[in-house]
XYZ file of C-alpha atoms in Angstrom:
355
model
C -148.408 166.827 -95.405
C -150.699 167.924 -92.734
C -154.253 168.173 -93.784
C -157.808 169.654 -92.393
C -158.407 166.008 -90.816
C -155.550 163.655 -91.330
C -151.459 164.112 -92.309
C -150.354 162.454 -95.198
C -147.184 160.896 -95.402
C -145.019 160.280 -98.495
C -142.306 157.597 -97.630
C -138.930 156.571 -99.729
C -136.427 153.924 -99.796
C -133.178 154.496 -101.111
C -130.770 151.451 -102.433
C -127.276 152.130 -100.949
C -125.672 150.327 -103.567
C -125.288 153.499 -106.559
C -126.256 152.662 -110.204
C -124.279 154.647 -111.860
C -122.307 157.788 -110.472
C -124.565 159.069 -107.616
C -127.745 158.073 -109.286
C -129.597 155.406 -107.144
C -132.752 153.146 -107.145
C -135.430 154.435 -104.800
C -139.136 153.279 -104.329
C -141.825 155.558 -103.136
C -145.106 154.602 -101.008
C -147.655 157.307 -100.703
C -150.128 156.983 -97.549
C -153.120 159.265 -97.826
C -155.639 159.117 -95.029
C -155.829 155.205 -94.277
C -155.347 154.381 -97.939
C -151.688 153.188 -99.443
C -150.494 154.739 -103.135
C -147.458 152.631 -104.861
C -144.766 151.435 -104.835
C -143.715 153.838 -107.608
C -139.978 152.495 -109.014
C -137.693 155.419 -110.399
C -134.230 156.200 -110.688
C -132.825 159.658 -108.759
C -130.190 161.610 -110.273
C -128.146 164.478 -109.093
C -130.446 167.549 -109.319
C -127.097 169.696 -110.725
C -126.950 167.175 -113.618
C -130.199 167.121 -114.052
C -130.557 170.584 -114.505
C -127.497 171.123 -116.881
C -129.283 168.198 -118.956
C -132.845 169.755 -119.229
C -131.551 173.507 -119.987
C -133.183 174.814 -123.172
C -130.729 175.854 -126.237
C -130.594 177.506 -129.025
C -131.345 174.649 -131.007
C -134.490 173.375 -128.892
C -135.900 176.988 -130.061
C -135.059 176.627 -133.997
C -137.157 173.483 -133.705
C -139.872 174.955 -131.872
C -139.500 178.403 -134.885
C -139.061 175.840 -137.399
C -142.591 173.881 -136.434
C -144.484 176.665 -136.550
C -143.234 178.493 -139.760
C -144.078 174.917 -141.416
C -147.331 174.511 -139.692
C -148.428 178.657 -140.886
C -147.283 177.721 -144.259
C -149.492 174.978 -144.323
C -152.546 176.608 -142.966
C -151.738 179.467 -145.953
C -151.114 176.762 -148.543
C -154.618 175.113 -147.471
C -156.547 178.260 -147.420
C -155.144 178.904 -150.933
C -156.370 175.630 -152.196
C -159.288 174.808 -150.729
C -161.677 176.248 -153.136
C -160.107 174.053 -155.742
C -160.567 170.553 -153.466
C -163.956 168.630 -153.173
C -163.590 167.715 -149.888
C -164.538 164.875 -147.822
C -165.919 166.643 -145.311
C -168.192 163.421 -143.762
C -164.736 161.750 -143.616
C -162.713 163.870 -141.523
C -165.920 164.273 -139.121
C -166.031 160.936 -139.388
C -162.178 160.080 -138.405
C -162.631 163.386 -135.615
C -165.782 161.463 -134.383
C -164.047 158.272 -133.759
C -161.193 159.896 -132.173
C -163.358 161.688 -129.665
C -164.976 158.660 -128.995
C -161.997 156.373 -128.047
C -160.802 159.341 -126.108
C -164.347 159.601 -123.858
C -163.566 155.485 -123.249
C -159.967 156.205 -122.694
C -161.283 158.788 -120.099
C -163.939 156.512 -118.451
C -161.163 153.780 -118.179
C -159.035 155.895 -116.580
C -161.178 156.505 -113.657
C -158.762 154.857 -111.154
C -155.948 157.196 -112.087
C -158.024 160.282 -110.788
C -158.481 158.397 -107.420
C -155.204 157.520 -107.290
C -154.019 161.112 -108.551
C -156.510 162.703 -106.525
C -155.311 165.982 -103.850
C -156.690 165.973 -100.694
C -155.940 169.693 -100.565
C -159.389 170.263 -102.461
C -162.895 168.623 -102.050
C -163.253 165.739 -103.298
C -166.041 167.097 -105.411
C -164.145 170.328 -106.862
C -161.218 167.259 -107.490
C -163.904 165.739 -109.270
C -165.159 168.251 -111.021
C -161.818 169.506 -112.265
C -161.418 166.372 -113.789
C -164.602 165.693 -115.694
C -163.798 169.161 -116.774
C -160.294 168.515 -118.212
C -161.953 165.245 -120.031
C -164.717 167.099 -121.916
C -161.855 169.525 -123.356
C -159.807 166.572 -124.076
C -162.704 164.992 -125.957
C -163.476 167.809 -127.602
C -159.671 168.816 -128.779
C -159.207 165.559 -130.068
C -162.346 165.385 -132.246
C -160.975 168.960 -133.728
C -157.575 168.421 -133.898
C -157.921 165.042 -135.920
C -160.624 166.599 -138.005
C -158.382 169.473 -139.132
C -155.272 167.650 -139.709
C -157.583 165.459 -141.750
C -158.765 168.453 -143.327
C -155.175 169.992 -144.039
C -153.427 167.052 -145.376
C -156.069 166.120 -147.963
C -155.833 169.596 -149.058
C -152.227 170.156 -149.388
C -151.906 166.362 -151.219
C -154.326 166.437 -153.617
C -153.607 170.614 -154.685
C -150.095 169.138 -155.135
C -150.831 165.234 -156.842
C -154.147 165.822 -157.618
C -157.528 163.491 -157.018
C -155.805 161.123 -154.707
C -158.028 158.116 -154.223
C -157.416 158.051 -149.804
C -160.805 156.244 -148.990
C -162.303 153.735 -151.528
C -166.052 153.982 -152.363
C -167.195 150.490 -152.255
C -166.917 147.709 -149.726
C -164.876 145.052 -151.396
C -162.451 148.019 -152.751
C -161.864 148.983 -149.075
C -161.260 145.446 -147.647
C -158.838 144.514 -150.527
C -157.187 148.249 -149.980
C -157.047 147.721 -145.910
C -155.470 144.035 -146.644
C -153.065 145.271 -148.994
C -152.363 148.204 -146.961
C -151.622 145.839 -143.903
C -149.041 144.156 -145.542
C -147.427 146.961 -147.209
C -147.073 148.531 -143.629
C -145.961 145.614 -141.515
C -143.366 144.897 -144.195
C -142.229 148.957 -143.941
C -142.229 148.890 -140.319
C -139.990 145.539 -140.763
C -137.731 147.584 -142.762
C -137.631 150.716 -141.308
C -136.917 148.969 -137.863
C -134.404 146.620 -139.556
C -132.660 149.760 -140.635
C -132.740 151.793 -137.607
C -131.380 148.830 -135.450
C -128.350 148.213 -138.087
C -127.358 151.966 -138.071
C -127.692 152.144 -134.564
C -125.320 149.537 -133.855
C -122.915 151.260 -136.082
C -123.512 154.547 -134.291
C -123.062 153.052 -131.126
C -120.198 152.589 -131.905
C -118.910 156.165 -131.589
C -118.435 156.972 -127.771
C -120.811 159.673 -126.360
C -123.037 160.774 -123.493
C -126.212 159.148 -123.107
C -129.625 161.371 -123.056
C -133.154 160.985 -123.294
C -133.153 158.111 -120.954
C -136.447 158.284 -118.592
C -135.452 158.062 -114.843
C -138.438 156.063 -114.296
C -139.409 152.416 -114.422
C -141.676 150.799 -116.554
C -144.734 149.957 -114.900
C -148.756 149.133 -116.295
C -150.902 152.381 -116.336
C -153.848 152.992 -113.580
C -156.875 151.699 -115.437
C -160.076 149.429 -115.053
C -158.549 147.816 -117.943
C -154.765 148.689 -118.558
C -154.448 146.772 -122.105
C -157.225 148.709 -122.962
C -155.829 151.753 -121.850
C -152.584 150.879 -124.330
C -154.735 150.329 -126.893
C -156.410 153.203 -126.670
C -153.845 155.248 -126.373
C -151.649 153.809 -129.113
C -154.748 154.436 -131.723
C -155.637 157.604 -131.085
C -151.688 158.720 -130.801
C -151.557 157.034 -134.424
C -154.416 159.083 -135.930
C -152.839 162.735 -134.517
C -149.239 161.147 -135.817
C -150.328 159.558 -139.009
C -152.731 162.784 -140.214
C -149.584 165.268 -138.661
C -147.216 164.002 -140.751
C -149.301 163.789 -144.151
C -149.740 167.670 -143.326
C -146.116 168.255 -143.044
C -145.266 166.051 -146.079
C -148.080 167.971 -148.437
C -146.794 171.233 -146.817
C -143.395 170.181 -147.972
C -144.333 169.470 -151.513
C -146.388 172.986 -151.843
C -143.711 175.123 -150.635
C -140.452 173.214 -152.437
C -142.338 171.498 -155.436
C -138.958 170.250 -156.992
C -137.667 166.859 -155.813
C -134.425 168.706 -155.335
C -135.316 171.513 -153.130
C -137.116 168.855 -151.442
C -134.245 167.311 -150.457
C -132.488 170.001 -149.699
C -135.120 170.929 -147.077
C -135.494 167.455 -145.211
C -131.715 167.409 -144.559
C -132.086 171.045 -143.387
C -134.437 169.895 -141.128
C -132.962 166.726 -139.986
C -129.981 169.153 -139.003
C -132.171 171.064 -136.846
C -133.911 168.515 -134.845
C -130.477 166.898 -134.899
C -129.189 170.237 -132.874
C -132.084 170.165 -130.463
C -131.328 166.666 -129.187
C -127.526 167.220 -129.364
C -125.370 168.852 -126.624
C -121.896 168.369 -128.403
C -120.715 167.645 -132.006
C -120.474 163.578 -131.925
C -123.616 163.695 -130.718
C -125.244 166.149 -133.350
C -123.706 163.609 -136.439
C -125.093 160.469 -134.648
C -128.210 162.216 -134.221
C -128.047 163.127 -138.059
C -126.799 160.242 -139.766
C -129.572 157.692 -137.802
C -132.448 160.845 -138.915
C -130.897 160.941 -142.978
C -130.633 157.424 -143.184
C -134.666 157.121 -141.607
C -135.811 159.781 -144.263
C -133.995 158.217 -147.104
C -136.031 154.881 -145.953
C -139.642 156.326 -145.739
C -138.790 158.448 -149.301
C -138.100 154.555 -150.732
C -140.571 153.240 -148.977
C -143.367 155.719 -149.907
C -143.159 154.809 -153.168
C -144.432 151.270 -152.140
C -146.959 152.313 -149.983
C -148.288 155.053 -152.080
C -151.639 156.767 -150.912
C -152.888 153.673 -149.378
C -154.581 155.384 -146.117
C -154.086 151.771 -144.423
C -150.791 151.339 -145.001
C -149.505 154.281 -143.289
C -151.742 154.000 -140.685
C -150.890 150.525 -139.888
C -147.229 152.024 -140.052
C -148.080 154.696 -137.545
C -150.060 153.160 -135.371
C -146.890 150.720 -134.753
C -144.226 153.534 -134.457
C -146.555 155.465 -131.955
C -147.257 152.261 -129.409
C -143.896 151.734 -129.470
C -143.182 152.287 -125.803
C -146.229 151.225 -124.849
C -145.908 147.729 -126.092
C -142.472 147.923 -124.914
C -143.574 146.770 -122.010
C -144.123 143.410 -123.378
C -140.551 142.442 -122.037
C -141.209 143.194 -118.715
C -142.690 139.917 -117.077
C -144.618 141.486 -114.928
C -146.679 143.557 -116.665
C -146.515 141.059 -119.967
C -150.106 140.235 -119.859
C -151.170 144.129 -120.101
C -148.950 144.279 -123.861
C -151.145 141.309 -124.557
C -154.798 142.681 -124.050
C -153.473 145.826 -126.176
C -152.190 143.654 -129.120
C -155.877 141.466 -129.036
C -157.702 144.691 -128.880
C -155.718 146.245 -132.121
C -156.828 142.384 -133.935
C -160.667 142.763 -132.740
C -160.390 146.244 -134.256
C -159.109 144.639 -137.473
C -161.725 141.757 -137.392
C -164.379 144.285 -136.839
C -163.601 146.282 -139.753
C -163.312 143.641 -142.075
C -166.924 142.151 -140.924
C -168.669 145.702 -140.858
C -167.556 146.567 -144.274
């Protein structure tokens, strides 16, 4: 790429030796000015196939219909209730504070990735600028959108159950609720992982095309600190998933009420985001089966871990960082998985001594 004062070049090696089909290992090196960007590891695949795979269906667009019906019914069924709730306002602030704040560290960690990210086809200061930019409305999003999904759930929960105790009042009440809660979701996510692994061997089984596979290889993330960077990202993915699907679950129980049409609705659901992911009919009942069988887990499970608030975060903070600590098998970027697991026991060892 020619620039004002320099060319930059963008250099790749190709294996000759092909993977699979014609898809082949290549390595990338990026030279900007008289500094050196990579190696960056991926996987190339025919652009034909590649654009066959990534065509959007039908089915990709009943998910994205069915998402938002659920998520207008749920802002309706709130609205509804929400005279009727005491709410704990200070605690979703609270919750929307702390995300915001993990995200501003997040962002100040990530400092190296703007350098490295950084095109030389603007100023360095409008680069810059753009940036900080971007970061303030990522801070700010996250402190609203975990605040309102706070917000919702409680809403739609307790108008359904009624006063649902989420957040003890007194110290010792929320260390004994936070241990018990730790157990009850590191046992679940035992399960629930136990379970997914058996039916997936059984699924695999059946004979069918392969999708959803990443082209890229793993590699540590751009960061002063890249465990911390995991961890980060991991916690504040758990809040958004955790409070997101305690929404969806008390929209659920507003709009069905009967344990029945319950039922009736998570399959027809699972069926839909079954299609999406599914380009031919083995697929689709693979795709089903392992999402029934998951469902008919957390329904057993939640049961066990009730309304403890600890417990399912605990649950989601380990589903969410699941490709992130992932990367614990590759040896060379072991020692990042490591910093992010000691980070999520400081956080635990801080709680326990603040409270």
């Amino acid at each position: 790429d020619r620039r004002k004062n320099r060319d930059d070049h963008t250099i790749t090696w190709e294996s000759k030796k092909k993977l699979l089909g014609e898809a082949t290992h290549r390595v990338e090196v990026v030279v900007k000015g008289d500094e050196v960007n990579g190696p960056r590891h991926f996987v190339k695949i025919p652009e034909e196939w590649e654009r066959e795979h990534n065509r959007q269906t039908v089915q990709q667009v009943l998910v994205v219909i069915l998402l938002f019906a659920v998520g207008l019914a749920g802002v309706i069924f709130a609205a509804i209730a929400i005279p009727k709730v005491a709410v704990y306002w200070r605690l979703h602030m609270t919750l929307g504070a702390i995300a915001a704040a993990l995200r501003l560290i997040a962002f100040v960690n990530d400092i190296p990735a703007w350098w490295e990210g950084y095109d030389t086809a603007l100023t360095w200061t409008n680069s810059m600028t753009q940036e900080a930019l971007g970061s303030a409305m990522g801070i700010m999003l996250a402190f609203l959108g975990v605040a309102a999904l706070a917000v919702l759930a409680e809403v739609l929960l307790r108008s359904h159950f009624g006063d649902i105790s989420f957040w003890p009042s007194s110290g010792p009440d929320r260390a004994r609720a936070m241990l018990e809660g730790l157990f009850a979701g590191v046992c679940a996510v035992f399960i629930l992982d136990g379970i997914s692994s058996l039916t997936n061997v059984v699924l695999d089984k059946i004979p069918s095309a392969v999708r959803g596979m990443s082209p890229n290889v793993a590699s540590y993330p751009v960061a002063f600190s890249p465990g911390l960077n995991l961890f980060l990202h991991a916690v504040v993915a758990t809040m958004f998933l955790v409070l997101t699907g305690a929404a969806l679950a008390g929209t659920v129980f507003c709009a069905l009420r009967k344990p029945n049409w319950i039922a009736l609705g998570m399959i027809a659901a699972a069926a839909i985001l079954a299609g999406a992911a599914s380009r031919d009919l083995t697929e689709f009942s693979k795709h089903l089966a392992s999402l029934l069988v998951s469902l008919a887990a957390i329904t057993v499970l939640a049961r066990v871990l009730r309304f403890n608030v600890f417990s399912w975060g605990v649950l989601g903070l380990l589903a969410s960082s699941d490709a992130a600590f992932s990367l614990l098998k590759n040896p060379g970027v072991q020692v990042y998985g490591q910093q992010a697991l000691v980070g999520i026991g400081v956080l635990v060892v801080a709680y326990l001594v603040i409270i």
